[in-house]
Amino acid sequence: MIDLKEKIRNIPDFPVKGIQFKDITTLLKDREAFKCSIDEITRHCSKYQIDYIAGIEARGFIIGAPVAYQLGIGFLPVRKPEKLPSEVEKISYELEYGENILEIHKDAIDSGDKIMVVDDLLATGGTTAAVFKLIKKLGGKVIGASFIVELAFLNPREKLEGYDIFSLVQYD
Ligand code: AMP
């Protein structure tokens, strides 16, 4: 497998001082690294009978949509406030830097639908835990979440116990 870690760029002090931002645009621009990332996440997801991939705006769309396409299943956008046009369910939560709100269409999920969440990066796990809550509130069954990058030193898995958490590149 390609060394994906080598394709990720570190930007110190972005968007605020003290944050080491993992920039995946350098990985996305590399056709082999991009394809390998999508294929590996798809391979992992194909172990389950998943009904939908839920992608988190914005980088989760770039990763989640091609995974859903390859699996031949639907894609659910989890979006920032006031972007979705129909009735929404929303959740607010703490980020590594600041606070955030995410929304999903109320009619996006039927009771019992099996869902895998996809995003580019797992940091504290706060975003993913919030999206799990949102999905469960609508009656969905969360299988787990898949990422390109995991900041393992922040111990995100502690917030996500009982779910299948998968990542391609870890920083310890
Ligand atoms: P968290 O809720 O702490 O797991 O944060 C995850 C979300 O914030 C993801 O959508 C990431 O894209 C973004 N994020 C958090 N920390 C970083 C980081 N150090 N580098 C790049 N993106 C980050």
XYZ file of C-alpha atoms and ligand atoms in Angstrom:
195
model
C 0.000 0.000 0.000
C 1.138 3.576 -0.680
C 2.569 5.536 2.262
C -0.462 7.794 2.768
C 1.084 9.567 5.758
C 3.800 10.918 3.515
C 1.104 12.570 1.333
C -0.437 14.532 4.220
C 0.922 17.999 4.935
C 1.203 19.481 8.443
C 0.326 23.179 8.790
C 1.272 24.569 12.225
C -1.020 27.080 13.962
C -3.988 26.730 11.566
C -6.782 27.797 11.962
C -5.673 28.976 15.428
C -2.374 28.963 17.352
C -1.429 25.584 18.820
C -3.314 23.417 16.291
C -1.253 21.177 13.999
C -3.591 21.103 10.992
C -3.398 17.926 8.902
C -3.895 19.141 5.345
C -5.216 16.324 3.122
C -5.395 18.449 -0.069
C -1.918 17.115 -0.921
C -3.243 13.536 -0.612
C -6.407 14.295 -2.648
C -4.327 15.797 -5.461
C -2.253 12.594 -5.754
C -4.359 10.245 -7.938
C -2.844 7.051 -6.481
C -3.141 8.171 -2.859
C -6.726 9.407 -3.396
C -7.780 6.156 -5.093
C -6.027 4.029 -2.469
C -7.761 5.934 0.365
C -11.231 5.534 -1.184
C -10.616 1.855 -2.041
C -9.384 0.995 1.465
C -12.327 2.676 3.196
C -14.726 1.010 0.722
C -13.109 -2.394 1.415
C -13.583 -1.868 5.136
C -17.227 -0.765 4.786
C -18.047 -3.712 2.509
C -17.700 -6.053 5.527
C -21.100 -4.802 6.646
C -24.549 -4.592 5.083
C -24.682 -0.791 5.225
C -27.683 1.166 3.907
C -26.080 4.625 3.824
C -22.810 6.502 4.156
C -23.271 9.718 6.173
C -20.594 12.255 5.204
C -19.741 15.264 7.370
C -19.401 18.665 5.628
C -17.131 19.477 3.974
C -14.187 17.095 3.672
C -16.372 14.138 4.668
C -18.279 14.709 1.400
C -15.084 14.299 -0.654
C -14.324 10.946 0.983
C -17.818 9.641 1.744
C -19.510 10.184 -1.634
C -17.083 8.053 -3.695
C -17.193 5.341 -1.010
C -21.017 5.244 -1.217
C -20.810 5.195 -5.027
C -18.399 2.249 -4.977
C -20.594 0.357 -2.504
C -23.668 1.082 -4.632
C -25.533 2.674 -1.707
C -26.934 6.131 -0.906
C -25.126 9.124 0.587
C -26.501 11.311 3.405
C -25.012 14.811 3.819
C -24.546 16.000 7.414
C -24.310 19.765 6.992
C -23.432 23.026 8.680
C -26.424 25.146 9.823
C -28.946 26.581 7.357
C -27.680 24.688 4.303
C -30.270 21.897 4.117
C -33.594 23.040 2.580
C -36.111 20.707 4.241
C -36.920 20.047 7.917
C -33.782 19.231 9.951
C -32.688 17.564 13.176
C -29.723 19.423 14.693
C -27.035 18.990 17.331
C -24.483 21.382 18.833
C -21.165 20.229 20.329
C -17.613 21.293 21.325
C -14.758 21.173 18.767
C -10.964 20.964 19.271
C -11.171 24.662 18.347
C -14.551 26.296 19.090
C -18.188 25.154 18.972
C -20.180 23.762 16.071
C -23.693 22.817 14.953
C -24.520 20.052 12.471
C -27.819 19.206 10.793
C -29.378 16.321 8.869
C -32.715 16.102 7.070
C -35.347 14.589 9.378
C -36.620 12.291 6.624
C -33.129 11.124 5.564
C -33.209 8.045 7.791
C -35.816 5.319 8.334
C -35.899 3.361 11.580
C -33.277 0.588 11.551
C -31.252 1.927 8.614
C -27.602 0.878 9.058
C -25.209 3.797 8.679
C -21.434 4.304 8.460
C -20.192 7.841 9.162
C -17.283 9.105 7.033
C -15.041 12.116 7.590
C -11.469 13.068 6.678
C -10.070 13.223 10.198
C -10.830 11.997 13.708
C -9.441 14.375 16.355
C -11.175 14.523 19.772
C -14.096 12.407 18.506
C -16.600 15.137 19.463
C -17.905 15.623 15.914
C -18.340 11.905 15.314
C -20.029 11.338 18.693
C -22.447 14.193 17.884
C -23.261 12.732 14.458
C -23.823 9.289 16.031
C -26.360 10.945 18.392
C -28.074 12.701 15.486
C -28.430 9.446 13.533
C -29.731 7.532 16.571
C -32.247 10.299 17.325
C -33.777 9.607 13.895
C -33.894 5.856 14.568
C -30.810 4.901 12.521
C -28.409 2.141 13.593
C -24.808 3.375 13.685
C -22.275 0.776 12.538
C -19.226 2.985 13.049
C -17.080 5.639 11.422
C -14.204 5.658 8.916
C -11.491 8.273 8.378
C -8.301 8.895 6.488
C -6.542 10.375 9.557
C -6.819 9.632 13.287
C -5.121 11.850 15.888
C -4.745 8.897 18.253
C -2.909 11.017 20.857
C -6.222 12.809 21.558
C -7.815 9.439 22.518
C -10.949 9.909 20.371
C -11.943 6.241 20.695
C -12.817 6.782 24.360
C -15.860 8.785 23.189
C -16.844 6.177 20.602
C -16.806 2.871 22.462
C -18.967 0.069 21.086
C -18.633 1.183 17.450
C -16.316 0.133 14.642
C -13.797 2.968 14.266
C -11.474 2.683 11.258
C -8.641 4.939 10.055
C -5.879 4.693 7.458
C -3.217 6.929 9.059
C -2.621 7.398 12.792
C -0.601 10.013 14.707
C 0.456 8.785 18.172
P -13.136 16.310 16.375
O -14.572 16.599 16.619
O -12.249 16.916 17.431
O -12.876 14.807 16.203
O -12.721 17.054 15.048
C -12.941 16.492 13.824
C -13.278 17.517 12.774
O -12.483 18.709 12.863
C -13.032 16.936 11.413
O -14.105 17.325 10.574
C -11.717 17.524 10.965
O -11.761 17.854 9.609
C -11.510 18.769 11.819
N -10.191 18.803 12.499
C -9.994 18.768 13.843
N -8.707 18.818 14.163
C -8.031 18.876 12.996
C -6.640 18.926 12.658
N -5.679 18.942 13.599
N -6.304 18.954 11.344
C -7.275 18.930 10.386
N -8.594 18.890 10.643
C -8.987 18.860 11.923
